[in-house]
Amino acid sequence: MKVLVIGSGAREHALCRSLSLDPDVTALHCAPGNAGIAEVAELHQVDALDGAAVTALAQRLGADLVVVGPEAPLVAGVADAVRAAGIPVFGPSGEAAQIEGSKAFAKDVMAAAGVPTARSYVCTTPAEVDEALDAFGAPYVVKDDGLAAGKGVVVTADLDAAREHANSCERVVIEEFLDGPEVSLFAITDGETVLPLQPAQDFKRALDGDEGPNTGGMGAYSPLPWADPKLVEEVMETVLQPTVDEMRRRGTPFSGLLYAGLAITSRGVRVIEFNARFGDPETQVVLARLKTPLAGVLLAAAKGDLADLERLRWRDDAAVTVVVASHNYPGTPRTGDPITGLDEVAAEDAPHAYVLHAGTRQDGDAVVSAGGRVLSVTATGKDLTQARDRAYQAVARVKLDGSQHRTDIAAKAAEGA
Ligand code: AMP
Ligand code: GLY
């Protein structure tokens, strides 16, 4: 099977890594990719938001499957263009990707499907904003309606800050605050059959102890030893299957990866958000644990054949990933700094620990930083403690001037707290 992956982050590196280990994959291509992906796939230049260009590339390569990683191309309808050319594609249509592209749309789907989520108001005027903030009280949760790379959400006890963020957006969703730990649960679906993956937990804040601003995600781990063993089953019944059924019912079937961002509150599981693609960095740990070869699963979803697929198989191992970010991330990051120590990780820590690249590019002989999140250092182990130790040992070998990472990824879970 010839596979083309679209995207350039550590999520795409994780996807490419798994695909490169799949004996059914005879050729692996990625566009635009990054310096790490280049080690496992052939890279191509493409405007990932241009459906015609992606389709032309897939045709030229004779791709049997196109996997679209990030949300922006999905929302722009890139999967529609590829599908219209008769090439199987893993990823939802532009219309279905609105489940991530518009928070208001997602709320509407959830209401129709009876999916538990925070109560919310959609506001477009300062008066509506004030009314909604007043109705819920502090802490305030204010979400830009559109795509914002995980940075459009402000959670604050400060009424003025909440008001200011709300009034800077064209349309906002203001909602009830949900307490309790967060879980990311992914499901692969062809629009009818839903196949849940293993749950993971992401660390959204920039600094240790969940301090600092929201980011795209600073680390993740899986499994979740503290979670109810019935969690996946419950979320399948109350969230994933009803949502997929509702999307089909309204004529916008969702195929690809449905990401449920959940809060485990004292009153039960609630959906915080849906995404229309694999999560980053959770994918790095979920795929590290998946034993079933990946390509066949993605192809079955793309072709509508998931019902015929055998059960997914998982390793007993735990996995941890630690994101190494540029100086000043999540603000405008400094880029172009050389990264060293990658060879040492490959020589000393493989196969249990390895570096997935996010914002990197090759500059002559050097690998340099090229984005906010630069690397996703991933490790597996017999339990979270071992996976964590291995991940941080590898992080310590990597040198990037001015870089930052959290030191507490999976720490509480490893201690059994
Ligand atoms: P989102 O982009 O919707 O995932 O929001 C980003 C982050 O903001 C989430 O991961 C949560 O940590 C936080 N958040 C979003 N909605 C709520 C809510 N209703 N209550 C508490 N925290 C929230
Ligand atoms: N890790 C959060 C996300 O992928 O949206």
Short mmCIF file of N, CA and C in Angstrom, two decimals, residues 274-331:
data_model
loop_
_atom_site.label_atom_id
_atom_site.label_comp_id
_atom_site.label_asym_id
_atom_site.label_seq_id
_atom_site.Cartn_x
_atom_site.Cartn_y
_atom_site.Cartn_z
N PHE A 274 -14.87 18.64 20.70
CA PHE A 274 -14.55 17.61 19.72
C PHE A 274 -13.47 18.15 18.80
N ASN A 275 -12.59 17.26 18.37
CA ASN A 275 -11.69 17.60 17.28
C ASN A 275 -11.91 16.58 16.17
N ALA A 276 -11.53 16.99 14.96
CA ALA A 276 -11.83 16.18 13.78
C ALA A 276 -10.60 15.42 13.29
N ARG A 277 -9.63 15.26 14.17
CA ARG A 277 -8.34 14.68 13.78
C ARG A 277 -7.65 14.14 15.01
N PHE A 278 -6.56 13.40 14.78
CA PHE A 278 -5.75 12.89 15.89
C PHE A 278 -5.26 14.07 16.74
N GLY A 279 -5.20 13.88 18.04
CA GLY A 279 -4.69 14.91 18.94
C GLY A 279 -3.17 14.91 18.96
N ASP A 280 -2.62 16.06 19.25
CA ASP A 280 -1.17 16.21 19.32
C ASP A 280 -0.86 16.90 20.64
N PRO A 281 -0.22 16.28 21.60
CA PRO A 281 0.66 15.11 21.52
C PRO A 281 0.08 13.75 21.92
N GLU A 282 -1.23 13.62 22.13
CA GLU A 282 -1.74 12.33 22.61
C GLU A 282 -1.49 11.18 21.64
N THR A 283 -1.53 11.49 20.33
CA THR A 283 -1.31 10.45 19.32
C THR A 283 0.04 9.76 19.52
N GLN A 284 1.01 10.54 19.96
CA GLN A 284 2.35 9.98 20.13
C GLN A 284 2.32 8.83 21.14
N VAL A 285 1.53 8.95 22.20
CA VAL A 285 1.49 7.87 23.20
C VAL A 285 0.48 6.78 22.84
N VAL A 286 -0.62 7.16 22.20
CA VAL A 286 -1.63 6.16 21.84
C VAL A 286 -1.05 5.21 20.78
N LEU A 287 -0.41 5.77 19.76
CA LEU A 287 0.15 4.90 18.70
C LEU A 287 1.33 4.08 19.20
N ALA A 288 2.03 4.60 20.20
CA ALA A 288 3.15 3.84 20.77
C ALA A 288 2.64 2.54 21.39
N ARG A 289 1.37 2.51 21.74
CA ARG A 289 0.80 1.34 22.42
C ARG A 289 -0.02 0.45 21.49
N LEU A 290 -0.27 0.91 20.25
CA LEU A 290 -1.11 0.14 19.33
C LEU A 290 -0.30 -0.97 18.67
N LYS A 291 -0.77 -2.19 18.80
CA LYS A 291 -0.06 -3.33 18.22
C LYS A 291 -0.56 -3.60 16.79
N THR A 292 -1.85 -3.42 16.56
CA THR A 292 -2.41 -3.68 15.22
C THR A 292 -1.74 -2.76 14.21
N PRO A 293 -1.28 -3.30 13.07
CA PRO A 293 -0.69 -2.42 12.05
C PRO A 293 -1.68 -1.33 11.63
N LEU A 294 -1.16 -0.11 11.52
CA LEU A 294 -2.05 1.06 11.40
C LEU A 294 -2.70 1.22 10.03
N ALA A 295 -1.95 0.93 8.97
CA ALA A 295 -2.44 1.29 7.63
C ALA A 295 -3.80 0.65 7.31
N GLY A 296 -3.93 -0.62 7.67
CA GLY A 296 -5.17 -1.33 7.37
C GLY A 296 -6.37 -0.73 8.11
N VAL A 297 -6.12 -0.24 9.30
CA VAL A 297 -7.20 0.36 10.10
C VAL A 297 -7.66 1.67 9.45
N LEU A 298 -6.69 2.49 9.05
CA LEU A 298 -7.04 3.78 8.44
C LEU A 298 -7.71 3.56 7.09
N LEU A 299 -7.21 2.55 6.34
CA LEU A 299 -7.80 2.29 5.02
C LEU A 299 -9.24 1.78 5.17
N ALA A 300 -9.47 0.93 6.17
CA ALA A 300 -10.83 0.41 6.39
C ALA A 300 -11.78 1.56 6.73
N ALA A 301 -11.31 2.53 7.52
CA ALA A 301 -12.16 3.68 7.84
C ALA A 301 -12.42 4.49 6.58
N ALA A 302 -11.39 4.69 5.78
CA ALA A 302 -11.53 5.49 4.56
C ALA A 302 -12.50 4.85 3.58
N LYS A 303 -12.53 3.50 3.56
CA LYS A 303 -13.37 2.80 2.58
C LYS A 303 -14.74 2.40 3.12
N GLY A 304 -14.98 2.65 4.39
CA GLY A 304 -16.29 2.27 4.96
C GLY A 304 -16.35 0.80 5.34
N ASP A 305 -15.20 0.18 5.60
CA ASP A 305 -15.15 -1.25 5.89
C ASP A 305 -14.83 -1.58 7.35
N LEU A 306 -15.01 -0.64 8.25
CA LEU A 306 -14.57 -0.87 9.64
C LEU A 306 -15.30 -2.02 10.32
N ALA A 307 -16.55 -2.26 9.91
CA ALA A 307 -17.33 -3.32 10.56
C ALA A 307 -16.65 -4.68 10.39
N ASP A 308 -15.86 -4.83 9.32
CA ASP A 308 -15.22 -6.12 9.03
C ASP A 308 -13.86 -6.28 9.71
N LEU A 309 -13.41 -5.22 10.36
CA LEU A 309 -12.06 -5.24 10.92
C LEU A 309 -12.02 -6.02 12.23
N GLU A 310 -10.93 -6.77 12.44
CA GLU A 310 -10.82 -7.47 13.73
C GLU A 310 -10.54 -6.45 14.84
N ARG A 311 -10.74 -6.89 16.07
CA ARG A 311 -10.51 -6.01 17.23
C ARG A 311 -9.09 -5.46 17.25
N LEU A 312 -8.95 -4.23 17.71
CA LEU A 312 -7.61 -3.65 17.83
C LEU A 312 -6.86 -4.34 18.95
N ARG A 313 -5.56 -4.52 18.75
CA ARG A 313 -4.72 -5.12 19.79
C ARG A 313 -3.78 -4.07 20.35
N TRP A 314 -3.55 -4.13 21.66
CA TRP A 314 -2.74 -3.12 22.37
C TRP A 314 -1.61 -3.77 23.14
N ARG A 315 -0.52 -3.04 23.27
CA ARG A 315 0.58 -3.49 24.14
C ARG A 315 0.22 -3.18 25.58
N ASP A 316 0.80 -3.96 26.50
CA ASP A 316 0.59 -3.67 27.92
C ASP A 316 1.43 -2.48 28.37
N ASP A 317 2.42 -2.10 27.55
CA ASP A 317 3.32 -1.00 27.91
C ASP A 317 2.58 0.31 28.18
N ALA A 318 3.21 1.14 29.00
CA ALA A 318 2.77 2.52 29.17
C ALA A 318 3.62 3.40 28.25
N ALA A 319 3.10 4.56 27.91
CA ALA A 319 3.86 5.49 27.07
C ALA A 319 3.73 6.91 27.59
N VAL A 320 4.82 7.65 27.47
CA VAL A 320 4.86 9.05 27.92
C VAL A 320 5.53 9.86 26.83
N THR A 321 5.00 11.05 26.55
CA THR A 321 5.70 11.95 25.64
C THR A 321 5.85 13.33 26.29
N VAL A 322 7.02 13.91 26.11
CA VAL A 322 7.33 15.23 26.66
C VAL A 322 7.64 16.16 25.50
N VAL A 323 6.92 17.27 25.43
CA VAL A 323 7.13 18.23 24.34
C VAL A 323 8.25 19.19 24.72
N VAL A 324 9.20 19.34 23.81
CA VAL A 324 10.24 20.36 23.95
C VAL A 324 9.84 21.52 23.04
N ALA A 325 9.66 22.70 23.66
CA ALA A 325 9.15 23.85 22.90
C ALA A 325 10.21 24.94 22.81
N SER A 326 10.01 25.81 21.85
CA SER A 326 10.94 26.92 21.61
C SER A 326 10.84 27.97 22.70
N HIS A 327 11.88 28.77 22.75
CA HIS A 327 11.87 29.96 23.59
C HIS A 327 10.64 30.80 23.24
N ASN A 328 9.90 31.21 24.26
CA ASN A 328 8.73 32.11 24.15
C ASN A 328 7.41 31.45 23.75
N TYR A 329 7.42 30.13 23.39
CA TYR A 329 6.15 29.45 23.11
C TYR A 329 5.28 29.49 24.38
N PRO A 330 3.98 29.69 24.34
CA PRO A 330 3.08 29.77 23.17
C PRO A 330 2.99 31.17 22.56
N GLY A 331 3.80 32.10 23.00
CA GLY A 331 3.89 33.35 22.26
C GLY A 331 4.66 33.10 20.97
#
